[in-house]
Tab-separated table of C-alpha atoms in Angstrom:
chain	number	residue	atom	x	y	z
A	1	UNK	CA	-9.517	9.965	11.869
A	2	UNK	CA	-11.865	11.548	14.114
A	3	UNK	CA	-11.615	14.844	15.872
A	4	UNK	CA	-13.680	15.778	18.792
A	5	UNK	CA	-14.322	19.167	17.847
A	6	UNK	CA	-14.063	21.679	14.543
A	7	UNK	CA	-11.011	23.089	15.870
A	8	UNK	CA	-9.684	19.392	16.242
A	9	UNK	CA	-10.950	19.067	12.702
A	10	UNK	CA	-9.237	21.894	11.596
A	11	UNK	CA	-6.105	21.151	13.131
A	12	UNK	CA	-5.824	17.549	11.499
A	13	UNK	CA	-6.206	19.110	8.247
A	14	UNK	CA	-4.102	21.712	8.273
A	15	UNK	CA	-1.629	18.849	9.615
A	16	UNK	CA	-2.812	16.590	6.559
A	17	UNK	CA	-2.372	19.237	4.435
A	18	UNK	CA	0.862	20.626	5.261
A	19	UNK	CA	2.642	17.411	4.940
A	20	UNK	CA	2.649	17.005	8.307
A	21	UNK	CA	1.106	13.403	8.517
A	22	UNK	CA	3.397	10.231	7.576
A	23	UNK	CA	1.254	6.967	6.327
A	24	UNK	CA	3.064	3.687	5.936
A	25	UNK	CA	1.523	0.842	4.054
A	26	UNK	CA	2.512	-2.711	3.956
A	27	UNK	CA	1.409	-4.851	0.773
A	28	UNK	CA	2.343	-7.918	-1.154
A	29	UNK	CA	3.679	-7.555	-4.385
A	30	UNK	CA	5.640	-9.131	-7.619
A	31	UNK	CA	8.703	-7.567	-9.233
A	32	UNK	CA	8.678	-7.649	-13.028
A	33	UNK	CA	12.527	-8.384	-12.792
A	34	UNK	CA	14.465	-7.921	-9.981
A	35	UNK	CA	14.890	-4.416	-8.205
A	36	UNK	CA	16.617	-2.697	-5.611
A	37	UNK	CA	15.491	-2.779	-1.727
A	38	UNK	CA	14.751	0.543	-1.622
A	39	UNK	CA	13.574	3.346	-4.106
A	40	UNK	CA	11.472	6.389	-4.456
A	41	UNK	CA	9.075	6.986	-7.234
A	42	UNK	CA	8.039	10.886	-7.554
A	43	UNK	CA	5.339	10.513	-10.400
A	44	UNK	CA	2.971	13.660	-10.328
A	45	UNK	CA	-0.971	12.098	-10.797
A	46	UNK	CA	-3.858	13.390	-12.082
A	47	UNK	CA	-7.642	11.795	-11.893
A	48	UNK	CA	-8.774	10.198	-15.159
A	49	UNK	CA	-11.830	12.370	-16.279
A	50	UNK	CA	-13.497	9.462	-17.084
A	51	UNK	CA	-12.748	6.690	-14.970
A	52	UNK	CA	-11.766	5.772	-11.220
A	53	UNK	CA	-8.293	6.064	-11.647
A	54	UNK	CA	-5.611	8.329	-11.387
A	55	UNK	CA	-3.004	9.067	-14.451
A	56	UNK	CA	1.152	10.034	-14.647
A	57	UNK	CA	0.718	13.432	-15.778
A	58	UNK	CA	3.808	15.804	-15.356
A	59	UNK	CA	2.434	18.782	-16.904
A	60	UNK	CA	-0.513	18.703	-14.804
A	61	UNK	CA	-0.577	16.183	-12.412
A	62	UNK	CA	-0.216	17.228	-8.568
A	63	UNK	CA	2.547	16.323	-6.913
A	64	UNK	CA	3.277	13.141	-5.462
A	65	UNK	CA	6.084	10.479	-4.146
A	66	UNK	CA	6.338	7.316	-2.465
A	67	UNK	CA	9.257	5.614	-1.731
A	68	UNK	CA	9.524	1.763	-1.473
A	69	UNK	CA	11.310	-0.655	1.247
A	70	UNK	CA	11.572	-4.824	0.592
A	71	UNK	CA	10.711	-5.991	3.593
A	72	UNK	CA	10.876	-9.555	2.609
A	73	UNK	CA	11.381	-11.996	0.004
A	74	UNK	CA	9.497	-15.019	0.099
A	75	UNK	CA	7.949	-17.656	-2.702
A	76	UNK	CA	7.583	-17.694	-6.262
A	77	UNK	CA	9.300	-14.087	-6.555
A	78	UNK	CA	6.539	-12.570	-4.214
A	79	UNK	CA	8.080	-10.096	-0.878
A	80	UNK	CA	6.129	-8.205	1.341
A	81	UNK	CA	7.084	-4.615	0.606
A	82	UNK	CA	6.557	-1.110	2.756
A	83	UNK	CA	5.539	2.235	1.149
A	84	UNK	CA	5.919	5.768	2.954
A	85	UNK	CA	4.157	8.813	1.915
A	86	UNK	CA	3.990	12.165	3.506
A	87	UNK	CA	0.702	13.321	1.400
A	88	UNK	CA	-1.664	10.378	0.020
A	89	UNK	CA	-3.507	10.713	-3.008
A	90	UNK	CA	-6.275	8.273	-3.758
A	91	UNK	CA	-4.497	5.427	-5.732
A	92	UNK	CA	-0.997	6.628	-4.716
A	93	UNK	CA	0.836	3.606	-4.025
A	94	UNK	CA	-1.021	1.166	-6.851
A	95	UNK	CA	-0.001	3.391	-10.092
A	96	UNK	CA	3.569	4.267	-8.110
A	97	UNK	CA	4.035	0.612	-7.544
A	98	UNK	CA	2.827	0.082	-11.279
A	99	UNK	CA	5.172	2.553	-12.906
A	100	UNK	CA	8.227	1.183	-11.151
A	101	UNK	CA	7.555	-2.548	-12.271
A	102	UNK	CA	5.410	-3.823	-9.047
A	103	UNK	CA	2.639	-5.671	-9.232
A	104	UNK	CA	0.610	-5.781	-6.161
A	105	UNK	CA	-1.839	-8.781	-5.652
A	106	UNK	CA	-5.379	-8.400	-6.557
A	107	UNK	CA	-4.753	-5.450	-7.770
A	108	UNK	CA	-6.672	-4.852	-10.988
A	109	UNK	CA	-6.751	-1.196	-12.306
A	110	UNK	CA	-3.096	-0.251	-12.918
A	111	UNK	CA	-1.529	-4.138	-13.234
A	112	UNK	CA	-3.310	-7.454	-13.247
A	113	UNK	CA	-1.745	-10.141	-10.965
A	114	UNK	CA	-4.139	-12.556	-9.099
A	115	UNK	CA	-2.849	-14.007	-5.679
A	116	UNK	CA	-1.313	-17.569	-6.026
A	117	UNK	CA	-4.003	-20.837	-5.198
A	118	UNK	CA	-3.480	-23.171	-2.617
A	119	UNK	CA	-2.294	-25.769	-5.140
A	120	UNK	CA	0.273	-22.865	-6.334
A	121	UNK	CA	2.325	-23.078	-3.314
A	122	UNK	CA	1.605	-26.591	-2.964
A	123	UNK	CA	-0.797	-26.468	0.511
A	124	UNK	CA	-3.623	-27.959	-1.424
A	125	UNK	CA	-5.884	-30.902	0.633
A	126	UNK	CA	-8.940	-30.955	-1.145
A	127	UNK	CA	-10.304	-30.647	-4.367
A	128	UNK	CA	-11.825	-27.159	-4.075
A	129	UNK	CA	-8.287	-25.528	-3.188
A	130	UNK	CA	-7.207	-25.837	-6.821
A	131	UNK	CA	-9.228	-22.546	-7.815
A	132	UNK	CA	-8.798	-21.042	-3.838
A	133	UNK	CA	-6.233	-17.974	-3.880
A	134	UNK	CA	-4.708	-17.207	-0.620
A	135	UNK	CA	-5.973	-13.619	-0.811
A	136	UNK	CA	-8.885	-12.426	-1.808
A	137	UNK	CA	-8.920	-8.020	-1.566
A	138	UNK	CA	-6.212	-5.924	-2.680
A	139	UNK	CA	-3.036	-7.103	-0.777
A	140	UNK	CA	-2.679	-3.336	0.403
A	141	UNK	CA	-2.712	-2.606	4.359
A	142	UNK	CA	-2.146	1.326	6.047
A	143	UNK	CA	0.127	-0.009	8.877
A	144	UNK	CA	0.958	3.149	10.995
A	145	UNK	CA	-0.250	6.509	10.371
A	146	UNK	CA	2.090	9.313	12.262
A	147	UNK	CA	1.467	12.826	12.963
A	148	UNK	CA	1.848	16.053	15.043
A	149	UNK	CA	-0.426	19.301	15.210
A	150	UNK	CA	1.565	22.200	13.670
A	151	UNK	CA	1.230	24.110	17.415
A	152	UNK	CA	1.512	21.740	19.094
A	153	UNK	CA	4.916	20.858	21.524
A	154	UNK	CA	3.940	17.501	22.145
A	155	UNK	CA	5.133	14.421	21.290
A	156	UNK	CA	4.715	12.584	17.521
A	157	UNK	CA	0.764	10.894	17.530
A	158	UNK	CA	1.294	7.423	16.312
A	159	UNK	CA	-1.731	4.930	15.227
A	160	UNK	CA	-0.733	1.687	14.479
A	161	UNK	CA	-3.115	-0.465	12.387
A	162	UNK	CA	-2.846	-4.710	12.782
A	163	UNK	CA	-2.844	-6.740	9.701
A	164	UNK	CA	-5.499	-8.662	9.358
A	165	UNK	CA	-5.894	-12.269	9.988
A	166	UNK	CA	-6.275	-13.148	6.030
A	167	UNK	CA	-3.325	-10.756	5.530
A	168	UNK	CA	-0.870	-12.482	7.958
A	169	UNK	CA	-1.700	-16.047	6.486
A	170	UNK	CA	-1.139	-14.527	2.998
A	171	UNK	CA	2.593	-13.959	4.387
A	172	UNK	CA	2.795	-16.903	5.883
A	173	UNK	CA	2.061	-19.173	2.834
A	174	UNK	CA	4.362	-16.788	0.594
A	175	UNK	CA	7.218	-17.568	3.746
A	176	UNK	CA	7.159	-13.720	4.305
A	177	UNK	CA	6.595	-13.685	7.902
């Protein structure tokens, strides 16, 4: 976000910080056997020392907790899921999806699962679709981000984000949208 001024600054992160902001992601994901619709996951995390990761720690991780929505079933056991946290930590929702048995496409740090080819869900024309997966990044997408200034009387700030082009033809192939 952007702030026109410090005291714009400072009022976003004191909003940020206070738990005042509300992110919700959308991203496609595989169950390791089947789960409920909805969950929370309240996993405290901690950064690796050594790597670009974060790590479950409950003696001296920071506090953290998603919880989960299905949105959407669709092919081969893949659904287009939602994720709503109040206070994001970098790698949040990957290790959170991890722990609870998700694996989210392209996702490669916490749980390796590439996205399906074409010839996987059977949309294959030519010979070069055999090796072409539907998605190529990390099947993760910040949908809406909400928020209101502490002080402030005014009504809840909303920014909605669009999926992306890729993203939406990911869902349509898996018959998710």
């Amino acid at each position: 976000l952007y702030a026109k001024s410090k005291a714009a600054l400072a009022d976003l992160r004191n909003a940020y910080g206070s738990g005042l902001m509300k992110f919700k992601f959308h991203f496609l994901a595989q169950a390791k056997t089947q789960m409920e619709d909805m969950f929370e996951i309240d996993t405290p995390l901690l950064p690796h020392q050594n790597k670009c990761q974060m790590i479950p720690s409950i003696s001296k991780g920071k506090q953290s907790k998603t919880k989960f929505s299905c949105i959407n079933r669709g092919f081969d056991g893949w659904a287009l899921w939602e994720a709503n946290v109040n206070f994001f930590r970098p790698h949040q929702i990957r290790i959170h999806a991890a722990l609870s048995g998700l694996k989210l496409m392209n996702e490669c740090i916490y749980s390796v699962v590439k996205a399906p080819t074409l010839k996987m869900i059977g949309m294959q024309k030519k010979m070069e679709d055999f090796k072409t997966p539907i998605f190529s990044d990390l099947a993760l997408h910040l949908s809406r981000l909400e928020f209101k200034y502490p002080e402030s009387k005014e009504s809840l700030n909303k920014v909605k984000v669009p999926q992306s082009k890729s993203f939406r033809l990911a869902c349509k192939y898996l018959h998710l949208l």
